[in-house]
mmCIF file of C-alpha atoms in Angstrom:
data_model
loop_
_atom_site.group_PDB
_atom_site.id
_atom_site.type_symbol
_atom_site.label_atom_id
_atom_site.label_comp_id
_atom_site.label_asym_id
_atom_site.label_seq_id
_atom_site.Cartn_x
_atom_site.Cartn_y
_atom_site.Cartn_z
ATOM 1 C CA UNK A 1 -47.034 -5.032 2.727
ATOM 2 C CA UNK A 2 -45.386 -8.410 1.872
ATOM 3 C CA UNK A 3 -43.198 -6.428 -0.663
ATOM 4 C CA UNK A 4 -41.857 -4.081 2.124
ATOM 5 C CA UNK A 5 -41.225 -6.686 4.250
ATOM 6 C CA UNK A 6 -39.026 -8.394 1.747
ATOM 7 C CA UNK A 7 -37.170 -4.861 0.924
ATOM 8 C CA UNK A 8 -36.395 -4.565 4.519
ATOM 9 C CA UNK A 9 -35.537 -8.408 5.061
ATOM 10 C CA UNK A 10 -32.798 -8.890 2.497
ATOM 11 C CA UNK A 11 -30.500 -5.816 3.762
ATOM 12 C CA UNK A 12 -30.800 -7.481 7.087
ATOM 13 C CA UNK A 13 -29.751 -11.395 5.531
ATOM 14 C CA UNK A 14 -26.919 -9.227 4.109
ATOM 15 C CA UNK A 15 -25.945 -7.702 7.632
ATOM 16 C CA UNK A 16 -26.056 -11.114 9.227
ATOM 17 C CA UNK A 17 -23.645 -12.637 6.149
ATOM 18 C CA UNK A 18 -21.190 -9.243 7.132
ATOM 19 C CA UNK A 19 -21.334 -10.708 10.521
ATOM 20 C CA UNK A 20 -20.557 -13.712 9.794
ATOM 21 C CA UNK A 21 -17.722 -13.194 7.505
ATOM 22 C CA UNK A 22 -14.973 -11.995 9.598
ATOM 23 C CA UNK A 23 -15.716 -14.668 11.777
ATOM 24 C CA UNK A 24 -14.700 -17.146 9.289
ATOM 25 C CA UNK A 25 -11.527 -16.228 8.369
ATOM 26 C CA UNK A 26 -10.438 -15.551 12.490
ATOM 27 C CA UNK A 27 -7.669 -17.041 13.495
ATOM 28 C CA UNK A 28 -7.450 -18.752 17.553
ATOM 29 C CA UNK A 29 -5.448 -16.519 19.879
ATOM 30 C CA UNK A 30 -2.312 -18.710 20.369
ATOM 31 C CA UNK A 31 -1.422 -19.851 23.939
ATOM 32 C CA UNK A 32 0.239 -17.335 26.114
ATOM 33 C CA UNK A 33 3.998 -18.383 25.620
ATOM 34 C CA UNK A 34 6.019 -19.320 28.512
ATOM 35 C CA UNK A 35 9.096 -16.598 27.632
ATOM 36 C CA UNK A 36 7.068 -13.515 27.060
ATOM 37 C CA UNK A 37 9.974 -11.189 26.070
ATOM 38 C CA UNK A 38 10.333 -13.193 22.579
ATOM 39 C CA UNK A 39 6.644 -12.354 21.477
ATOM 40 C CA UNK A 40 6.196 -10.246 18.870
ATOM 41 C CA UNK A 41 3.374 -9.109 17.634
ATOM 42 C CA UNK A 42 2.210 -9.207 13.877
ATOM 43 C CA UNK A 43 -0.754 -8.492 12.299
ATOM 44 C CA UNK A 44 -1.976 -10.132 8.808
ATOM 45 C CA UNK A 45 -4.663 -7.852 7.159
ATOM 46 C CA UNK A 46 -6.796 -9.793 4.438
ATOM 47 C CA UNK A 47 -9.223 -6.939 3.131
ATOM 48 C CA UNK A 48 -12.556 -7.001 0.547
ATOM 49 C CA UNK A 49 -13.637 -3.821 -0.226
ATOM 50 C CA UNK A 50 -15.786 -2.551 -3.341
ATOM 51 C CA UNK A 51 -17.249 0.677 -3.936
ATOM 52 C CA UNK A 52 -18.905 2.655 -6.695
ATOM 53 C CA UNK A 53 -15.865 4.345 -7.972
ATOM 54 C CA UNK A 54 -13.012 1.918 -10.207
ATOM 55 C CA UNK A 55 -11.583 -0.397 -8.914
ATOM 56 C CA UNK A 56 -15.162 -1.728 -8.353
ATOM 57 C CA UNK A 57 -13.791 -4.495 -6.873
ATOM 58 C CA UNK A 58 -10.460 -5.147 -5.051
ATOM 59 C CA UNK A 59 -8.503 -7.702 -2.659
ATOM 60 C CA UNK A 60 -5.153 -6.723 -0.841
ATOM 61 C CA UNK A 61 -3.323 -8.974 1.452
ATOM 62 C CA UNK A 62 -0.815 -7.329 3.598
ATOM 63 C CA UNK A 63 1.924 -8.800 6.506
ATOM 64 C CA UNK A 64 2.443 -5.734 8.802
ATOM 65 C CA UNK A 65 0.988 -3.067 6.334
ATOM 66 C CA UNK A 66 3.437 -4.835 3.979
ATOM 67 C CA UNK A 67 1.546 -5.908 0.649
ATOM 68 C CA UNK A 68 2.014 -9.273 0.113
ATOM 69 C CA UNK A 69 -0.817 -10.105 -3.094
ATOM 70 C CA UNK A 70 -3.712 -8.266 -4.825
ATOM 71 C CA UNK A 71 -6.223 -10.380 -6.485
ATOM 72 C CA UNK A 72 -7.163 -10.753 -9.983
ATOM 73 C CA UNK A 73 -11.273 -11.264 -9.825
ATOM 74 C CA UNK A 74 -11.184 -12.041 -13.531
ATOM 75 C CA UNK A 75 -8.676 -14.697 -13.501
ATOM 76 C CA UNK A 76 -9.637 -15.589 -9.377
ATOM 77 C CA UNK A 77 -5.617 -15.439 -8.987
ATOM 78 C CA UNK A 78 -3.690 -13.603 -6.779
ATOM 79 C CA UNK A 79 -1.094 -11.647 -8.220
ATOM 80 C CA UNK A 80 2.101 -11.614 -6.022
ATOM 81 C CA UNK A 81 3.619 -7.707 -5.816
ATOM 82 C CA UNK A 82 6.933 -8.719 -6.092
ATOM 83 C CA UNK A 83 9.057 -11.658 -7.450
ATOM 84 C CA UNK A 84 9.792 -13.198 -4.434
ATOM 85 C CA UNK A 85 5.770 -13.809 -3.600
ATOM 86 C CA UNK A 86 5.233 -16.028 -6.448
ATOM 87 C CA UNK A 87 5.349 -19.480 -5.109
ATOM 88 C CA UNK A 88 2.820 -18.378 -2.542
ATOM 89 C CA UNK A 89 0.079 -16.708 -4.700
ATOM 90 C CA UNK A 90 -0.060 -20.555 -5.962
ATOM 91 C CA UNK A 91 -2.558 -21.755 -3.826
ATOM 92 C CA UNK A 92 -6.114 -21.623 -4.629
ATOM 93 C CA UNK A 93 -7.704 -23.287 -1.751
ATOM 94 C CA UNK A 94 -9.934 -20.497 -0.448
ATOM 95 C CA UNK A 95 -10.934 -19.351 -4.043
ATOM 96 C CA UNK A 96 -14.356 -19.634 -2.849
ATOM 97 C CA UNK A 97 -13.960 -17.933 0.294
ATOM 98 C CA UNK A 98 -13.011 -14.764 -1.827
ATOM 99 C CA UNK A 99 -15.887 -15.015 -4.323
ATOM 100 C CA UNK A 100 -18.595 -15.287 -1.475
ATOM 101 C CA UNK A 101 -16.795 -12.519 0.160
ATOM 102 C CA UNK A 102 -16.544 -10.526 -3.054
ATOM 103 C CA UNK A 103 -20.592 -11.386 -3.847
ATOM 104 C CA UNK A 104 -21.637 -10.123 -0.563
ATOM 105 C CA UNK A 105 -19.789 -6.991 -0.836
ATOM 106 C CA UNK A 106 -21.367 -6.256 -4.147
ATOM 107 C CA UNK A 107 -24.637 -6.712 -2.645
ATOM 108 C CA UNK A 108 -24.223 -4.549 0.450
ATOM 109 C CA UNK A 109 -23.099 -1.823 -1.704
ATOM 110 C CA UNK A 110 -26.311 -2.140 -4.610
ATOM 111 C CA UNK A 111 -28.716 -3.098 -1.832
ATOM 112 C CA UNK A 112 -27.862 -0.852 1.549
ATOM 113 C CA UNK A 113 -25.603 1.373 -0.154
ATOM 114 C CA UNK A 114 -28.615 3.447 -1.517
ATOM 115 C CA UNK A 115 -30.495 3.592 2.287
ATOM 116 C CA UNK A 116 -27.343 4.957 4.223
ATOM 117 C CA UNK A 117 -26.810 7.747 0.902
ATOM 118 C CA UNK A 118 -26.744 11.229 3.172
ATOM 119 C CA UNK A 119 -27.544 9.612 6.151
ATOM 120 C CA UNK A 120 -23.461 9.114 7.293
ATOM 121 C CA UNK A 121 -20.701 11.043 6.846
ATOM 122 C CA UNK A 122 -18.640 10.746 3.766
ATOM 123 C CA UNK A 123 -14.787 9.965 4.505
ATOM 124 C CA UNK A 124 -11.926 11.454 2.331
ATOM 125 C CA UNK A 125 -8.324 11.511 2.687
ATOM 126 C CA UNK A 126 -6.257 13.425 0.371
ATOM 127 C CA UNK A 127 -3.261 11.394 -0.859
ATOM 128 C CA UNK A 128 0.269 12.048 0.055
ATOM 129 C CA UNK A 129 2.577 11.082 -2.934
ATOM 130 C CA UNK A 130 7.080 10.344 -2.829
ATOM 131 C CA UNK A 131 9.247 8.746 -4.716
ATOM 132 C CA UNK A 132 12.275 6.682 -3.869
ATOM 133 C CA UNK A 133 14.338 4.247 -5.532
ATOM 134 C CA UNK A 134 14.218 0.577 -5.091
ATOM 135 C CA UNK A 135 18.183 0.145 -5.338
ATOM 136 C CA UNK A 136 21.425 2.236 -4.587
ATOM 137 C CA UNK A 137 21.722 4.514 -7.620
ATOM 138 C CA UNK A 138 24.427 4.563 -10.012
ATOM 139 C CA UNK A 139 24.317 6.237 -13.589
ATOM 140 C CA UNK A 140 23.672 3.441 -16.748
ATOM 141 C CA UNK A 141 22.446 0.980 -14.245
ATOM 142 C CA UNK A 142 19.038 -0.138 -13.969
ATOM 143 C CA UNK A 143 16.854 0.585 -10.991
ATOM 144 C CA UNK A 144 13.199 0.769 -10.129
ATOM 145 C CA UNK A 145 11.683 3.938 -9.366
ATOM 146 C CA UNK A 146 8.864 3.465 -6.517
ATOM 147 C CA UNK A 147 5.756 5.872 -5.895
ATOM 148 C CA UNK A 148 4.437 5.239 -2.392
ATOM 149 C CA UNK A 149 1.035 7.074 -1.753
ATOM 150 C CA UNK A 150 -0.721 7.189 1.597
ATOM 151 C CA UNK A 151 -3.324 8.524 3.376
ATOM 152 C CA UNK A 152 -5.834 7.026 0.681
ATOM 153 C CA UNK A 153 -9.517 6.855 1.311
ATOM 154 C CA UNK A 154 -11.347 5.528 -0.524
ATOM 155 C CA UNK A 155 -9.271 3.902 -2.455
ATOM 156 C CA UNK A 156 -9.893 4.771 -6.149
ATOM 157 C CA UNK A 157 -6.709 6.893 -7.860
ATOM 158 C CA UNK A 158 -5.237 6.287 -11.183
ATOM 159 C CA UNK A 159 -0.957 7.022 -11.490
ATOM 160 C CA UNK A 160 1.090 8.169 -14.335
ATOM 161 C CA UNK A 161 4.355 9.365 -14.515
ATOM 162 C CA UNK A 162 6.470 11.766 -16.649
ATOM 163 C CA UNK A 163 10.249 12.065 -17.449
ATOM 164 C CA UNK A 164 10.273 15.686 -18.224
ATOM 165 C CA UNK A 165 6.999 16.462 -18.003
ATOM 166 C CA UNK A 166 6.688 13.917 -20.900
ATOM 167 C CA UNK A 167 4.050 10.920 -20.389
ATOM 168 C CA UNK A 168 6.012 7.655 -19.642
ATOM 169 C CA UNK A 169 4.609 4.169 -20.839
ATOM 170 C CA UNK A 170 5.941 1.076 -19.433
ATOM 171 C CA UNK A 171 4.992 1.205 -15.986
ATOM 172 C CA UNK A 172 3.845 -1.605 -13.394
ATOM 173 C CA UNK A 173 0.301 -1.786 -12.611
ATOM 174 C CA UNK A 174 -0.698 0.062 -9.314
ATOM 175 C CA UNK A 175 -1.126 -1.819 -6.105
ATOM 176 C CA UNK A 176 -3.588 -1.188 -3.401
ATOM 177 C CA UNK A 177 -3.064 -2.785 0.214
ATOM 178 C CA UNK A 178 -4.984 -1.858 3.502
ATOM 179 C CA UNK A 179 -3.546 -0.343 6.604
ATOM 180 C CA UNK A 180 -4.769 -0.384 9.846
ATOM 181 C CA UNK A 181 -7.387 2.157 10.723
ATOM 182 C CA UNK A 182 -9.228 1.163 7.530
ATOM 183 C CA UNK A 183 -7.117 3.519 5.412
ATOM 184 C CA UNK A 184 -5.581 2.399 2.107
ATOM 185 C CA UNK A 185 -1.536 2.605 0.692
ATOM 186 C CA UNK A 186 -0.503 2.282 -3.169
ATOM 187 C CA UNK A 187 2.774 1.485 -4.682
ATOM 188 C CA UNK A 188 3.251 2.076 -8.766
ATOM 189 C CA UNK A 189 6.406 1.000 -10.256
ATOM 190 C CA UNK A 190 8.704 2.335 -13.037
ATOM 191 C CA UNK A 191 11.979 0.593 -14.441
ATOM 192 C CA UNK A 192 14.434 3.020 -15.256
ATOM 193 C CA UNK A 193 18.205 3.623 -15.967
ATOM 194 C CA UNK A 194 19.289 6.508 -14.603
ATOM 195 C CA UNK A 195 20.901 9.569 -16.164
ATOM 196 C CA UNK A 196 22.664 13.191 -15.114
ATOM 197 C CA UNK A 197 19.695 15.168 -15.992
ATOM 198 C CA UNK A 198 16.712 12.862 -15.243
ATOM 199 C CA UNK A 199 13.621 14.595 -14.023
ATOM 200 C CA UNK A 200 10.743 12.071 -13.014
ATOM 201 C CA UNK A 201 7.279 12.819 -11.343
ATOM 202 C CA UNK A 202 4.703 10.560 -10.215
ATOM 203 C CA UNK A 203 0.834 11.967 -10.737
ATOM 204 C CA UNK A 204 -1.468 10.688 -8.651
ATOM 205 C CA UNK A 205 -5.653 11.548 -9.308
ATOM 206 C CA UNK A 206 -8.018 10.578 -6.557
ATOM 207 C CA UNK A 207 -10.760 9.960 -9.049
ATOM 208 C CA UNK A 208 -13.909 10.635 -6.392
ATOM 209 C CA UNK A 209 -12.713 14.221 -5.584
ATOM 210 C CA UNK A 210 -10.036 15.010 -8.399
ATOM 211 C CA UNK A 211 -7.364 15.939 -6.539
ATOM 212 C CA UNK A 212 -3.917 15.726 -7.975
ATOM 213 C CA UNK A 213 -0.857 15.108 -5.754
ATOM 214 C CA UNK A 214 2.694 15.188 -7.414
ATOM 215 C CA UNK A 215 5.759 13.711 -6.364
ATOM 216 C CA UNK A 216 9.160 14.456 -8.098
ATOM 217 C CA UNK A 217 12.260 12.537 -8.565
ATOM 218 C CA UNK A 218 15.587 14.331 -9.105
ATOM 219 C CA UNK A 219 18.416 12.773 -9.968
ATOM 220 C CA UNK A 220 21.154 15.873 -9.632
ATOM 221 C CA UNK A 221 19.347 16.785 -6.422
ATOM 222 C CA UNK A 222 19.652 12.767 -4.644
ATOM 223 C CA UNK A 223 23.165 12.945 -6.038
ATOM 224 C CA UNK A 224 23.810 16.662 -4.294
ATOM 225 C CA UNK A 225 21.849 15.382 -1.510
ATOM 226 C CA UNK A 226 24.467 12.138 -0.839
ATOM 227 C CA UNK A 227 27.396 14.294 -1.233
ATOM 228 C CA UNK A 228 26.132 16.587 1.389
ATOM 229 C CA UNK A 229 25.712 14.023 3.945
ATOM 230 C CA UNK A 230 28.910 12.536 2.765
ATOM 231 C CA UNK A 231 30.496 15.856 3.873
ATOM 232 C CA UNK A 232 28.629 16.336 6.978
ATOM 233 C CA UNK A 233 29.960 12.609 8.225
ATOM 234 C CA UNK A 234 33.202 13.623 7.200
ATOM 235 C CA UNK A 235 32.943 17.027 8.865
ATOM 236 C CA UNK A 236 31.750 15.296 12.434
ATOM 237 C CA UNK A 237 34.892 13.037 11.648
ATOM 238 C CA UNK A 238 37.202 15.635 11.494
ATOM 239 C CA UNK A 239 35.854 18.299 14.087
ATOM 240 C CA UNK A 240 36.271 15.236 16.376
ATOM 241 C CA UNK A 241 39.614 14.246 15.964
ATOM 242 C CA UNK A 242 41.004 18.129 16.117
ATOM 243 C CA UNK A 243 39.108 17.730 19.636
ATOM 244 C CA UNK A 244 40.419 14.825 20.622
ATOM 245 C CA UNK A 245 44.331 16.175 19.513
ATOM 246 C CA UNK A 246 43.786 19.686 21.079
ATOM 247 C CA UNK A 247 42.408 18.562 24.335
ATOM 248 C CA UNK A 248 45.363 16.404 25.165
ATOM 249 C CA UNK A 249 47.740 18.014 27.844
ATOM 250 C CA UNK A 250 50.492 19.964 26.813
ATOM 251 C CA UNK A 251 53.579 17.734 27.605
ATOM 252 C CA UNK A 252 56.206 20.049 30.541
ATOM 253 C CA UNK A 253 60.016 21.244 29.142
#
């Protein structure tokens, strides 16, 4: 009987640490400003999450869905996902914060995880892969290639690219964030210098289910692509100013 009673006790200690957590990183509603029409409204997502599947464990911090650090449980550092982050992934005041949050998700998952097994439904989203990149292109100059996945849930995938359909090394690692909704975003990064003929793809594997989405990167086809927009404006230029002459009154003998 006793043992029972601790089985069913510790899930609930758990529960009431859950509950408690978000309350201690909440933030005071500011006072309602005097000049409404300057409020905007921004939202800074600091998400935990953990799961069976790899990563096991994970941290993203993100300023209006944009990803501002992951977290490095090995080193307990954040690691800024770009440059310009750097100076702010310095501080390491709330280091404990993260591992208490990190400890209690662990146990949530070993302890309850097993109880709620077939008992609620199982969420999947299948991820939506494209590539862009970073800068304006122009051929022999280096640029960053970017694959943006969404509609990840949950959010274990591994990313590779190709040049070719050839296996490229060299890229950035992959960085999770959370969005709103409790859905997940990645970004991968690959430094490149682009040529004529370059064919990239990015490969994304959702490791729970094994889908596979692809996303391709043309080179010939962005370059075809800016002329014909360059011709379009310069077609709506044109079409306008034969208006503009041919609607103007003939002058009298």
């Amino acid at each position: 009987m006793d043992h029972d009673q601790h089985r069913v006790a510790a899930p609930l200690q758990l529960l009431h640490l859950l509950w408690l957590l978000p309350n201690s990183w909440a933030i005071h509603d500011a006072p309602t400003p005097v000049r409404p029409n300057d409020l905007q409204n921004h939202t800074f997502l600091h998400t935990v999450y953990c799961q069976d599947g790899s990563p096991s464990l994970g941290l993203s911090e993100a300023y209006d869905e944009d990803q501002l650090f992951s977290y490095d449980f090995a080193q307990n550092t954040r690691v800024p996902r770009l440059p310009e982050f750097a100076d702010w992934a310095k501080d390491q005041r709330d280091v404990p914060n993260i591992s208490l949050d990190a400890e209690i998700c662990k146990q949530l998952i070993q302890q309850i995880g097993p109880r709620l097994e077939g008992q609620i439904p199982v969420a999947r989203g299948f991820p939506v892969a494209e590539v862009f990149a970073l800068k304006p292109l122009e051929y022999g100059q280096p640029n960053t290639l970017v694959c943006f996945v969404t509609n990840l849930f949950p959010p274990s995938l591994s990313v590779s690219w190709q040049h070719h359909s050839v296996s490229v090394e060299g890229a950035g690692p992959t960085f999770v964030s959370a969005t709103d909704g409790l859905g997940f975003q990645a970004f991968s990064y690959l430094n490149v210098t682009p040529e004529p003929s370059d064919l990239y793809s990015c490969i994304v594997t959702h490791e729970i289910d094994s889908y596979t989405a692809i996303a391709f990167w043309d080179l010939l086809e962005n370059v075809l692509c800016a002329v014909a927009f360059g011709l379009g404006v310069l077609g709506i230029i044109v079409g306008t100013v034969l208006l503009i002459y041919f609607r103007k009154p003939c002058s009298a003998d």
